[in-house]
Amino acid sequence: MGPAERDLLLDAFDSNWIAPHGPHVDAFEREFCETVGMPYAAALSSGTAALHLTLLMLNVGPGDEVIVSTFTFAATANAVEYLGAAPVFIDSDRETWNMAPGLLEEELAMCSRRGKLPKAVVVVDLYGQCADYDRILAVCGRYGVPVVEDAAEALGATYKGKPAGSFGAAAAFSFNGNKIITTSGGGMFVSEDRSLVERVRYLATQARDPAPHYQHSEIGYNYRMSNLLAAVGRGQLRILRDRVSRKRDIFHFYEHVLSGLPGISFMPIAEFGEPNYWLTCILVDPVRFGATREDIRLALEKENIESRPLWKPMHLQPVFKDCKVRGGDISREIFDKGLCLPSGSSMTESDLKRIVGIVLRTRPRSR
Ligand SMILES: Cc1ncc(COP(=O)(O)O)c(C=O)c1O
């Protein structure tokens, strides 16, 4: 956090707008729209809330199926379950680690043959890299199934020059503490459809009818963002470009030092876009490298440095064990071999050198 966030937060505090609405919420929504090139946005308490309300907008309910990338964080699939619907998982492709358009096509063709299409397809922009939207939108368009973009990790990324979050019927962003910019916790719903965004705002504010008293004709949610956190978000938006640039430098530092080593490869960067480099992720082939990703993780942990395995795919999660999955081996392999290296933007060059030194020392000496 920097001086801009502090000044804006104090401004919100001093103005006494200590509520889940207020001038900073309105300004954050406006400024966010400018950043992602979308006309309308609603600031919410989390990215999960944004996904939940997006699916509610698309009338997802009990008995429905929703197609979801299997390689993601649980929140993507949880939102489907909140509405009593069933997630159907699609494996990743090797080129982007995102939803494989070919498998999506197979699944939709099968759904069409059996006469029941899914209510939506939720596509995740994993680790800050956009999925292949031209192909995904073409497939979904053929079957008339709406696309939802889970851009929780991808603020600042682009696909063919267009910002993440500008594909599909609506998109969800997260400002959780670990994201590229943060409000400690928070999310944003964005869409080109003004009526959708207005309805999300209404549902997120306990679905309060326009009356002087408290009157409700529908079930609502307490999902709005606080004015204090929106002030922090406005300050964070101002440093988004610098953040992405620093994250890119961190990725390239690791890549320069480690990519020549046998058995180490990096998350592939597809030619169609520019990620936000949120986390630098590597794959470790234990036979060729001589150590496993867990050896590296534990060696770093011994030095009090945190690194993490990649997301465990949803089709391998105990809670989703009964859900359908198409493919699954690619994300399983990426999970087995994958590690998120420390990627904090405040790390110094000497921190980075220390980390790669530890990674290199995990290899047996004879190599
Ligand atoms: C892909 C993905 N979707 C959804 C979420 C949920 O966002 P939040 O933590 O703001 O609810 C996250 C991150 O937390 C995420 O990484």
mmCIF file of C-alpha atoms and ligand atoms in Angstrom:
data_model
loop_
_atom_site.group_PDB
_atom_site.id
_atom_site.type_symbol
_atom_site.label_atom_id
_atom_site.label_comp_id
_atom_site.label_asym_id
_atom_site.label_seq_id
_atom_site.Cartn_x
_atom_site.Cartn_y
_atom_site.Cartn_z
ATOM 1 C CA MET A 1 0.000 0.000 0.000
ATOM 2 C CA GLY A 2 1.229 3.477 -0.826
ATOM 3 C CA PRO A 3 0.439 7.102 0.007
ATOM 4 C CA ALA A 4 -2.453 7.349 -2.485
ATOM 5 C CA GLU A 5 -4.323 4.463 -0.831
ATOM 6 C CA ARG A 6 -3.692 6.001 2.608
ATOM 7 C CA ASP A 7 -4.895 9.470 1.571
ATOM 8 C CA LEU A 8 -8.041 8.109 -0.090
ATOM 9 C CA LEU A 9 -8.796 5.845 2.879
ATOM 10 C CA LEU A 10 -8.422 8.770 5.287
ATOM 11 C CA ASP A 11 -10.645 10.866 3.052
ATOM 12 C CA ALA A 12 -13.337 8.172 3.240
ATOM 13 C CA PHE A 13 -12.871 7.908 7.006
ATOM 14 C CA ASP A 14 -13.010 11.664 7.587
ATOM 15 C CA SER A 15 -16.105 12.018 5.410
ATOM 16 C CA ASN A 16 -17.879 9.547 7.745
ATOM 17 C CA TRP A 17 -19.167 7.458 4.833
ATOM 18 C CA ILE A 18 -18.561 4.229 6.751
ATOM 19 C CA ALA A 19 -21.078 2.130 4.856
ATOM 20 C CA PRO A 20 -21.402 -0.337 1.973
ATOM 21 C CA HIS A 21 -22.095 2.570 -0.367
ATOM 22 C CA GLY A 22 -20.801 6.125 -0.777
ATOM 23 C CA PRO A 23 -18.821 8.380 -3.113
ATOM 24 C CA HIS A 24 -15.706 6.184 -3.190
ATOM 25 C CA VAL A 25 -17.770 3.151 -4.250
ATOM 26 C CA ASP A 26 -19.256 5.159 -7.129
ATOM 27 C CA ALA A 27 -15.832 6.539 -8.124
ATOM 28 C CA PHE A 28 -14.165 3.109 -7.876
ATOM 29 C CA GLU A 29 -16.779 1.653 -10.219
ATOM 30 C CA ARG A 30 -16.260 4.501 -12.719
ATOM 31 C CA GLU A 31 -12.476 4.266 -12.615
ATOM 32 C CA PHE A 32 -12.581 0.469 -12.854
ATOM 33 C CA CYS A 33 -14.746 0.732 -15.981
ATOM 34 C CA GLU A 34 -12.132 3.011 -17.560
ATOM 35 C CA THR A 35 -9.395 0.506 -16.687
ATOM 36 C CA VAL A 36 -11.100 -2.518 -18.236
ATOM 37 C CA GLY A 37 -12.852 -0.668 -21.046
ATOM 38 C CA MET A 38 -16.329 -1.703 -19.959
ATOM 39 C CA PRO A 39 -19.320 0.624 -19.543
ATOM 40 C CA TYR A 40 -20.823 -0.674 -16.262
ATOM 41 C CA ALA A 41 -19.529 -2.198 -13.022
ATOM 42 C CA ALA A 42 -20.806 -2.986 -9.525
ATOM 43 C CA ALA A 43 -18.340 -3.111 -6.611
ATOM 44 C CA LEU A 44 -19.005 -6.116 -4.360
ATOM 45 C CA SER A 45 -17.673 -7.719 -1.197
ATOM 46 C CA SER A 46 -15.770 -10.473 -3.077
ATOM 47 C CA GLY A 47 -15.099 -12.077 -6.416
ATOM 48 C CA THR A 48 -17.119 -15.067 -5.229
ATOM 49 C CA ALA A 49 -20.133 -12.789 -4.697
ATOM 50 C CA ALA A 50 -19.658 -11.463 -8.246
ATOM 51 C CA LEU A 51 -19.654 -15.015 -9.647
ATOM 52 C CA HIS A 52 -22.682 -15.990 -7.559
ATOM 53 C CA LEU A 53 -24.740 -13.019 -8.742
ATOM 54 C CA THR A 54 -23.593 -13.470 -12.353
ATOM 55 C CA LEU A 55 -24.945 -17.005 -12.396
ATOM 56 C CA LEU A 56 -28.123 -15.855 -10.657
ATOM 57 C CA MET A 57 -28.548 -13.259 -13.447
ATOM 58 C CA LEU A 58 -28.337 -16.074 -15.979
ATOM 59 C CA ASN A 59 -31.179 -17.894 -14.157
ATOM 60 C CA VAL A 60 -29.007 -20.804 -13.080
ATOM 61 C CA GLY A 61 -30.925 -22.985 -10.649
ATOM 62 C CA PRO A 62 -31.507 -26.505 -9.352
ATOM 63 C CA GLY A 63 -31.277 -29.193 -12.041
ATOM 64 C CA ASP A 64 -29.095 -27.030 -14.333
ATOM 65 C CA GLU A 65 -25.567 -27.765 -15.430
ATOM 66 C CA VAL A 66 -22.858 -25.109 -15.725
ATOM 67 C CA ILE A 67 -19.595 -25.819 -17.525
ATOM 68 C CA VAL A 68 -16.530 -24.674 -15.548
ATOM 69 C CA SER A 69 -12.756 -24.808 -16.078
ATOM 70 C CA THR A 70 -11.488 -27.599 -13.837
ATOM 71 C CA PHE A 71 -8.148 -25.874 -13.302
ATOM 72 C CA THR A 72 -9.183 -23.062 -10.969
ATOM 73 C CA PHE A 73 -9.726 -22.010 -7.378
ATOM 74 C CA ALA A 74 -12.757 -23.572 -5.677
ATOM 75 C CA ALA A 75 -14.764 -20.315 -5.643
ATOM 76 C CA THR A 76 -15.543 -20.689 -9.368
ATOM 77 C CA ALA A 77 -17.288 -24.017 -8.872
ATOM 78 C CA ASN A 78 -18.736 -23.135 -5.459
ATOM 79 C CA ALA A 79 -20.790 -20.351 -7.044
ATOM 80 C CA VAL A 80 -22.516 -22.975 -9.217
ATOM 81 C CA GLU A 81 -23.303 -25.098 -6.177
ATOM 82 C CA TYR A 82 -24.747 -22.123 -4.251
ATOM 83 C CA LEU A 83 -27.567 -22.122 -6.806
ATOM 84 C CA GLY A 84 -28.215 -25.857 -6.593
ATOM 85 C CA ALA A 85 -26.785 -26.463 -10.077
ATOM 86 C CA ALA A 86 -24.098 -28.993 -11.038
ATOM 87 C CA PRO A 87 -20.674 -27.970 -12.331
ATOM 88 C CA VAL A 88 -19.326 -29.950 -15.299
ATOM 89 C CA PHE A 89 -15.573 -29.626 -15.505
ATOM 90 C CA ILE A 90 -13.481 -29.171 -18.649
ATOM 91 C CA ASP A 91 -9.758 -29.843 -18.731
ATOM 92 C CA SER A 92 -7.041 -27.359 -19.706
ATOM 93 C CA ASP A 93 -5.060 -27.166 -22.912
ATOM 94 C CA ARG A 94 -1.267 -27.291 -22.736
ATOM 95 C CA GLU A 95 -0.844 -23.984 -24.575
ATOM 96 C CA THR A 96 -2.444 -21.766 -21.921
ATOM 97 C CA TRP A 97 -3.461 -24.080 -19.032
ATOM 98 C CA ASN A 98 -6.940 -22.577 -19.543
ATOM 99 C CA MET A 99 -10.158 -24.285 -20.687
ATOM 100 C CA ALA A 100 -9.485 -26.367 -23.819
ATOM 101 C CA PRO A 101 -11.835 -25.089 -26.572
ATOM 102 C CA GLY A 102 -11.802 -28.500 -28.304
ATOM 103 C CA LEU A 103 -13.053 -30.300 -25.191
ATOM 104 C CA LEU A 104 -15.653 -27.590 -24.628
ATOM 105 C CA GLU A 105 -16.907 -28.155 -28.154
ATOM 106 C CA GLU A 106 -17.149 -31.934 -27.568
ATOM 107 C CA GLU A 107 -19.110 -31.362 -24.358
ATOM 108 C CA LEU A 108 -21.544 -28.880 -25.929
ATOM 109 C CA ALA A 109 -22.073 -31.173 -28.930
ATOM 110 C CA MET A 110 -22.922 -34.007 -26.535
ATOM 111 C CA CYS A 111 -25.284 -31.752 -24.538
ATOM 112 C CA SER A 112 -27.006 -30.683 -27.752
ATOM 113 C CA ARG A 113 -27.452 -34.304 -28.889
ATOM 114 C CA ARG A 114 -29.051 -35.259 -25.606
ATOM 115 C CA GLY A 115 -31.324 -32.176 -25.829
ATOM 116 C CA LYS A 116 -30.204 -30.255 -22.714
ATOM 117 C CA LEU A 117 -27.598 -27.521 -22.897
ATOM 118 C CA PRO A 118 -25.776 -26.058 -19.880
ATOM 119 C CA LYS A 119 -27.028 -22.709 -18.584
ATOM 120 C CA ALA A 120 -23.591 -21.078 -18.856
ATOM 121 C CA VAL A 121 -19.891 -21.666 -19.426
ATOM 122 C CA VAL A 122 -17.592 -20.140 -16.794
ATOM 123 C CA VAL A 123 -14.131 -19.592 -18.257
ATOM 124 C CA VAL A 124 -11.241 -18.823 -15.906
ATOM 125 C CA ASP A 125 -8.293 -16.597 -16.886
ATOM 126 C CA LEU A 126 -5.798 -18.641 -14.940
ATOM 127 C CA TYR A 127 -2.815 -17.053 -13.210
ATOM 128 C CA GLY A 128 -3.503 -13.815 -15.056
ATOM 129 C CA GLN A 129 -3.573 -15.185 -18.614
ATOM 130 C CA CYS A 130 -6.709 -14.940 -20.747
ATOM 131 C CA ALA A 131 -8.274 -18.051 -22.224
ATOM 132 C CA ASP A 132 -8.591 -18.324 -26.006
ATOM 133 C CA TYR A 133 -11.795 -16.276 -26.279
ATOM 134 C CA ASP A 134 -12.171 -16.215 -30.065
ATOM 135 C CA ARG A 135 -12.452 -19.988 -30.093
ATOM 136 C CA ILE A 136 -14.495 -20.260 -26.890
ATOM 137 C CA LEU A 137 -16.983 -17.551 -27.888
ATOM 138 C CA ALA A 138 -17.376 -19.093 -31.354
ATOM 139 C CA VAL A 139 -18.189 -22.521 -29.881
ATOM 140 C CA CYS A 140 -20.582 -21.128 -27.251
ATOM 141 C CA GLY A 141 -22.187 -18.841 -29.838
ATOM 142 C CA ARG A 142 -22.986 -21.840 -32.051
ATOM 143 C CA TYR A 143 -24.959 -23.399 -29.202
ATOM 144 C CA GLY A 144 -26.352 -20.144 -27.786
ATOM 145 C CA VAL A 145 -24.807 -20.708 -24.345
ATOM 146 C CA PRO A 146 -23.678 -17.546 -22.468
ATOM 147 C CA VAL A 147 -20.052 -17.190 -21.395
ATOM 148 C CA VAL A 148 -19.063 -15.841 -17.971
ATOM 149 C CA GLU A 149 -15.484 -14.701 -17.500
ATOM 150 C CA ASP A 150 -13.871 -15.464 -14.163
ATOM 151 C CA ALA A 151 -11.199 -12.783 -14.433
ATOM 152 C CA ALA A 152 -10.514 -12.838 -10.669
ATOM 153 C CA GLU A 153 -6.779 -13.302 -11.300
ATOM 154 C CA ALA A 154 -6.457 -11.398 -14.556
ATOM 155 C CA LEU A 155 -6.935 -7.654 -13.993
ATOM 156 C CA GLY A 156 -4.484 -5.878 -16.300
ATOM 157 C CA ALA A 157 -4.118 -8.783 -18.764
ATOM 158 C CA THR A 158 -5.161 -8.503 -22.415
ATOM 159 C CA TYR A 159 -6.354 -10.838 -25.181
ATOM 160 C CA LYS A 160 -5.701 -9.606 -28.743
ATOM 161 C CA GLY A 161 -5.418 -6.088 -27.319
ATOM 162 C CA LYS A 162 -8.703 -6.192 -25.369
ATOM 163 C CA PRO A 163 -8.648 -6.164 -21.553
ATOM 164 C CA ALA A 164 -9.515 -9.256 -19.518
ATOM 165 C CA GLY A 165 -13.106 -8.937 -18.355
ATOM 166 C CA SER A 166 -14.469 -7.662 -21.658
ATOM 167 C CA PHE A 167 -15.505 -11.051 -23.057
ATOM 168 C CA GLY A 168 -18.770 -12.837 -22.447
ATOM 169 C CA ALA A 169 -22.051 -11.750 -20.866
ATOM 170 C CA ALA A 170 -20.380 -10.594 -17.649
ATOM 171 C CA ALA A 171 -17.101 -10.919 -15.778
ATOM 172 C CA ALA A 172 -16.022 -11.212 -12.157
ATOM 173 C CA PHE A 173 -12.850 -9.732 -10.628
ATOM 174 C CA SER A 174 -11.348 -10.248 -7.179
ATOM 175 C CA PHE A 175 -9.476 -7.837 -4.910
ATOM 176 C CA ASN A 176 -8.653 -10.484 -2.331
ATOM 177 C CA GLY A 177 -5.411 -9.931 -0.408
ATOM 178 C CA ASN A 178 -3.334 -12.101 -2.734
ATOM 179 C CA LYS A 179 -4.466 -10.548 -6.033
ATOM 180 C CA ILE A 180 -2.594 -8.174 -8.354
ATOM 181 C CA ILE A 181 -4.342 -5.262 -6.635
ATOM 182 C CA THR A 182 -6.264 -5.602 -3.401
ATOM 183 C CA THR A 183 -8.810 -3.972 -1.132
ATOM 184 C CA SER A 184 -8.073 -6.700 1.475
ATOM 185 C CA GLY A 185 -11.265 -8.379 0.261
ATOM 186 C CA GLY A 186 -13.576 -7.317 -2.533
ATOM 187 C CA GLY A 187 -14.797 -7.973 -6.033
ATOM 188 C CA MET A 188 -16.270 -6.355 -9.127
ATOM 189 C CA PHE A 189 -19.037 -7.407 -11.484
ATOM 190 C CA VAL A 190 -18.723 -5.926 -14.973
ATOM 191 C CA SER A 191 -20.947 -6.130 -18.014
ATOM 192 C CA GLU A 192 -21.901 -4.232 -21.139
ATOM 193 C CA ASP A 193 -25.527 -4.671 -20.117
ATOM 194 C CA ARG A 194 -26.600 -1.772 -17.911
ATOM 195 C CA SER A 195 -29.740 -3.528 -16.683
ATOM 196 C CA LEU A 196 -27.684 -6.538 -15.483
ATOM 197 C CA VAL A 197 -25.361 -4.302 -13.469
ATOM 198 C CA GLU A 198 -28.255 -2.365 -11.943
ATOM 199 C CA ARG A 199 -29.935 -5.607 -10.948
ATOM 200 C CA VAL A 200 -26.698 -6.892 -9.409
ATOM 201 C CA ARG A 201 -26.454 -3.681 -7.333
ATOM 202 C CA TYR A 202 -30.048 -4.124 -6.179
ATOM 203 C CA LEU A 203 -29.649 -7.816 -5.256
ATOM 204 C CA ALA A 204 -26.321 -7.089 -3.537
ATOM 205 C CA THR A 205 -28.049 -4.486 -1.347
ATOM 206 C CA GLN A 206 -30.532 -6.949 0.195
ATOM 207 C CA ALA A 207 -32.947 -6.467 -2.758
ATOM 208 C CA ARG A 208 -34.475 -3.420 -1.147
ATOM 209 C CA ASP A 209 -37.492 -2.042 -2.979
ATOM 210 C CA PRO A 210 -37.587 1.710 -3.705
ATOM 211 C CA ALA A 211 -39.782 2.656 -0.720
ATOM 212 C CA PRO A 212 -39.194 4.918 2.309
ATOM 213 C CA HIS A 213 -39.592 1.901 4.610
ATOM 214 C CA TYR A 214 -37.786 -1.440 4.386
ATOM 215 C CA GLN A 215 -39.678 -3.450 1.818
ATOM 216 C CA HIS A 216 -38.500 -6.540 -0.071
ATOM 217 C CA SER A 217 -40.159 -8.430 -2.898
ATOM 218 C CA GLU A 218 -37.219 -10.750 -3.551
ATOM 219 C CA ILE A 219 -34.477 -12.527 -1.622
ATOM 220 C CA GLY A 220 -31.380 -10.331 -1.568
ATOM 221 C CA TYR A 221 -27.747 -10.527 -0.493
ATOM 222 C CA ASN A 222 -25.431 -8.383 1.596
ATOM 223 C CA TYR A 223 -22.726 -8.261 -1.067
ATOM 224 C CA ARG A 224 -21.864 -4.551 -1.552
ATOM 225 C CA MET A 225 -18.361 -3.184 -1.096
ATOM 226 C CA SER A 226 -17.632 -0.836 1.791
ATOM 227 C CA ASN A 227 -16.847 2.805 0.992
ATOM 228 C CA LEU A 228 -13.579 2.477 2.976
ATOM 229 C CA LEU A 229 -12.365 -0.445 0.881
ATOM 230 C CA ALA A 230 -13.429 1.227 -2.361
ATOM 231 C CA ALA A 231 -11.171 4.161 -1.404
ATOM 232 C CA VAL A 232 -8.244 1.719 -1.060
ATOM 233 C CA GLY A 233 -9.197 0.153 -4.407
ATOM 234 C CA ARG A 234 -9.056 3.552 -6.143
ATOM 235 C CA GLY A 235 -5.498 4.054 -4.897
ATOM 236 C CA GLN A 236 -4.551 0.533 -5.995
ATOM 237 C CA LEU A 237 -5.942 1.075 -9.500
ATOM 238 C CA ARG A 238 -3.473 3.935 -9.931
ATOM 239 C CA ILE A 239 -0.525 1.585 -9.477
ATOM 240 C CA LEU A 240 -1.909 -1.323 -11.526
ATOM 241 C CA ARG A 241 0.361 -0.639 -14.517
ATOM 242 C CA ASP A 242 3.475 -0.509 -12.311
ATOM 243 C CA ARG A 243 2.404 -3.697 -10.570
ATOM 244 C CA VAL A 244 2.005 -5.572 -13.838
ATOM 245 C CA SER A 245 5.337 -4.270 -15.039
ATOM 246 C CA ARG A 246 7.083 -5.382 -11.827
ATOM 247 C CA LYS A 247 5.395 -8.820 -12.003
ATOM 248 C CA ARG A 248 6.555 -9.128 -15.628
ATOM 249 C CA ASP A 249 10.134 -8.351 -14.557
ATOM 250 C CA ILE A 250 9.919 -10.994 -11.810
ATOM 251 C CA PHE A 251 8.691 -13.588 -14.338
ATOM 252 C CA HIS A 252 11.517 -12.720 -16.732
ATOM 253 C CA PHE A 253 14.133 -12.840 -13.977
ATOM 254 C CA TYR A 254 13.108 -16.373 -13.025
ATOM 255 C CA GLU A 255 12.810 -17.373 -16.668
ATOM 256 C CA HIS A 256 16.273 -16.040 -17.506
ATOM 257 C CA VAL A 257 17.936 -17.984 -14.701
ATOM 258 C CA LEU A 258 15.892 -21.190 -14.588
ATOM 259 C CA SER A 259 14.446 -21.902 -18.012
ATOM 260 C CA GLY A 260 17.690 -23.405 -19.375
ATOM 261 C CA LEU A 261 17.712 -26.085 -16.690
ATOM 262 C CA PRO A 262 16.664 -29.579 -17.748
ATOM 263 C CA GLY A 263 13.225 -30.432 -16.391
ATOM 264 C CA ILE A 264 12.107 -26.866 -15.615
ATOM 265 C CA SER A 265 9.492 -25.173 -17.785
ATOM 266 C CA PHE A 266 7.336 -22.085 -17.319
ATOM 267 C CA MET A 267 3.618 -21.454 -17.727
ATOM 268 C CA PRO A 268 3.339 -21.012 -21.498
ATOM 269 C CA ILE A 269 2.535 -17.464 -22.586
ATOM 270 C CA ALA A 270 0.167 -17.624 -25.545
ATOM 271 C CA GLU A 271 0.918 -15.333 -28.482
ATOM 272 C CA PHE A 272 -2.637 -14.014 -28.501
ATOM 273 C CA GLY A 273 -2.262 -11.875 -25.406
ATOM 274 C CA GLU A 274 -0.296 -10.339 -22.603
ATOM 275 C CA PRO A 275 -0.841 -11.736 -19.096
ATOM 276 C CA ASN A 276 -0.573 -9.688 -15.928
ATOM 277 C CA TYR A 277 2.083 -12.146 -14.652
ATOM 278 C CA TRP A 278 0.220 -12.340 -11.327
ATOM 279 C CA LEU A 279 2.200 -15.411 -10.212
ATOM 280 C CA THR A 280 5.232 -17.011 -11.816
ATOM 281 C CA CYS A 281 4.424 -20.714 -12.204
ATOM 282 C CA ILE A 282 6.858 -23.456 -13.173
ATOM 283 C CA LEU A 283 6.606 -27.159 -13.912
ATOM 284 C CA VAL A 284 9.256 -29.446 -12.484
ATOM 285 C CA ASP A 285 9.910 -32.761 -14.219
ATOM 286 C CA PRO A 286 11.424 -34.769 -11.354
ATOM 287 C CA VAL A 287 13.305 -37.227 -13.571
ATOM 288 C CA ARG A 288 15.015 -34.588 -15.687
ATOM 289 C CA PHE A 289 15.524 -32.013 -12.924
ATOM 290 C CA GLY A 290 16.561 -34.527 -10.268
ATOM 291 C CA ALA A 291 14.181 -33.166 -7.601
ATOM 292 C CA THR A 292 10.414 -32.766 -7.304
ATOM 293 C CA ARG A 293 8.397 -29.601 -7.009
ATOM 294 C CA GLU A 294 7.786 -30.627 -3.383
ATOM 295 C CA ASP A 295 11.569 -30.806 -2.770
ATOM 296 C CA ILE A 296 11.793 -27.222 -4.009
ATOM 297 C CA ARG A 297 8.813 -26.076 -1.955
ATOM 298 C CA LEU A 298 10.210 -27.630 1.222
ATOM 299 C CA ALA A 299 13.704 -26.241 0.603
ATOM 300 C CA LEU A 300 12.189 -22.751 0.298
ATOM 301 C CA GLU A 301 9.997 -23.321 3.368
ATOM 302 C CA LYS A 302 13.079 -24.270 5.394
ATOM 303 C CA GLU A 303 14.363 -20.758 4.651
ATOM 304 C CA ASN A 304 11.011 -19.284 5.671
ATOM 305 C CA ILE A 305 10.078 -18.539 2.045
ATOM 306 C CA GLU A 306 6.559 -19.393 0.931
ATOM 307 C CA SER A 307 5.848 -21.009 -2.431
ATOM 308 C CA ARG A 308 2.729 -23.000 -3.284
ATOM 309 C CA PRO A 309 1.594 -25.915 -5.427
ATOM 310 C CA LEU A 310 -0.706 -24.819 -8.257
ATOM 311 C CA TRP A 311 -4.505 -25.040 -7.836
ATOM 312 C CA LYS A 312 -5.626 -28.612 -7.353
ATOM 313 C CA PRO A 313 -8.098 -29.170 -10.222
ATOM 314 C CA MET A 314 -11.750 -29.282 -9.212
ATOM 315 C CA HIS A 315 -12.333 -32.784 -10.594
ATOM 316 C CA LEU A 316 -9.741 -34.059 -8.096
ATOM 317 C CA GLN A 317 -11.319 -32.301 -5.116
ATOM 318 C CA PRO A 318 -13.169 -34.567 -2.670
ATOM 319 C CA VAL A 319 -16.112 -32.143 -2.590
ATOM 320 C CA PHE A 320 -16.614 -32.374 -6.375
ATOM 321 C CA LYS A 321 -15.795 -36.075 -6.767
ATOM 322 C CA ASP A 322 -19.255 -36.922 -8.134
ATOM 323 C CA CYS A 323 -19.245 -34.172 -10.786
ATOM 324 C CA LYS A 324 -18.749 -34.849 -14.480
ATOM 325 C CA VAL A 325 -15.426 -34.032 -16.106
ATOM 326 C CA ARG A 326 -14.276 -34.022 -19.725
ATOM 327 C CA GLY A 327 -10.573 -34.861 -19.954
ATOM 328 C CA GLY A 328 -8.671 -34.141 -16.760
ATOM 329 C CA ASP A 329 -5.189 -35.607 -17.311
ATOM 330 C CA ILE A 330 -3.544 -32.380 -18.441
ATOM 331 C CA SER A 331 -4.530 -30.305 -15.405
ATOM 332 C CA ARG A 332 -3.693 -33.275 -13.165
ATOM 333 C CA GLU A 333 -0.179 -33.402 -14.616
ATOM 334 C CA ILE A 334 0.243 -29.621 -14.306
ATOM 335 C CA PHE A 335 -0.896 -29.843 -10.688
ATOM 336 C CA ASP A 336 1.472 -32.742 -9.941
ATOM 337 C CA LYS A 337 4.499 -30.908 -11.333
ATOM 338 C CA GLY A 338 3.559 -27.272 -10.757
ATOM 339 C CA LEU A 339 4.831 -24.697 -8.308
ATOM 340 C CA CYS A 340 4.000 -20.986 -7.872
ATOM 341 C CA LEU A 341 7.299 -19.301 -7.118
ATOM 342 C CA PRO A 342 7.330 -16.347 -4.706
ATOM 343 C CA SER A 343 6.018 -13.481 -6.843
ATOM 344 C CA GLY A 344 5.397 -10.562 -4.463
ATOM 345 C CA SER A 345 5.967 -7.217 -6.177
ATOM 346 C CA SER A 346 7.889 -5.867 -3.180
ATOM 347 C CA MET A 347 10.654 -8.485 -3.499
ATOM 348 C CA THR A 348 14.117 -7.067 -4.192
ATOM 349 C CA GLU A 349 16.705 -8.362 -6.687
ATOM 350 C CA SER A 350 18.614 -9.899 -3.791
ATOM 351 C CA ASP A 351 15.428 -11.706 -2.602
ATOM 352 C CA LEU A 352 15.032 -13.135 -6.113
ATOM 353 C CA LYS A 353 18.680 -14.206 -6.291
ATOM 354 C CA ARG A 354 18.358 -15.919 -2.925
ATOM 355 C CA ILE A 355 15.255 -17.811 -4.103
ATOM 356 C CA VAL A 356 16.815 -19.082 -7.324
ATOM 357 C CA GLY A 357 19.931 -20.060 -5.349
ATOM 358 C CA ILE A 358 17.782 -22.291 -3.132
ATOM 359 C CA VAL A 359 15.980 -23.759 -6.174
ATOM 360 C CA LEU A 360 19.317 -24.564 -7.842
ATOM 361 C CA ARG A 361 20.655 -26.234 -4.683
ATOM 362 C CA THR A 362 17.771 -28.751 -4.693
ATOM 363 C CA ARG A 363 19.379 -30.475 -7.720
ATOM 364 C CA PRO A 364 21.728 -33.369 -6.937
ATOM 365 C CA ARG A 365 25.397 -32.259 -7.133
ATOM 366 C CA SER A 366 26.385 -34.781 -9.821
ATOM 367 C CA ARG A 367 24.195 -32.982 -12.409
HETATM 368 C C1 LIG B 1 -10.076 -17.955 -10.254
HETATM 369 C C2 LIG B 1 -10.701 -17.357 -9.028
HETATM 370 N N1 LIG B 1 -12.042 -17.220 -8.988
HETATM 371 C C3 LIG B 1 -12.666 -16.669 -7.944
HETATM 372 C C4 LIG B 1 -11.958 -16.221 -6.853
HETATM 373 C C5 LIG B 1 -12.718 -15.684 -5.688
HETATM 374 O O1 LIG B 1 -12.456 -14.358 -5.395
HETATM 375 P P1 LIG B 1 -12.668 -13.822 -3.890
HETATM 376 O O2 LIG B 1 -11.578 -14.406 -3.054
HETATM 377 O O3 LIG B 1 -12.553 -12.344 -4.032
HETATM 378 O O4 LIG B 1 -14.013 -14.255 -3.449
HETATM 379 C C6 LIG B 1 -10.542 -16.323 -6.853
HETATM 380 C C7 LIG B 1 -9.677 -15.844 -5.764
HETATM 381 O O5 LIG B 1 -9.784 -15.746 -4.655
HETATM 382 C C8 LIG B 1 -9.909 -16.929 -7.959
HETATM 383 O O6 LIG B 1 -8.587 -17.080 -7.973
#
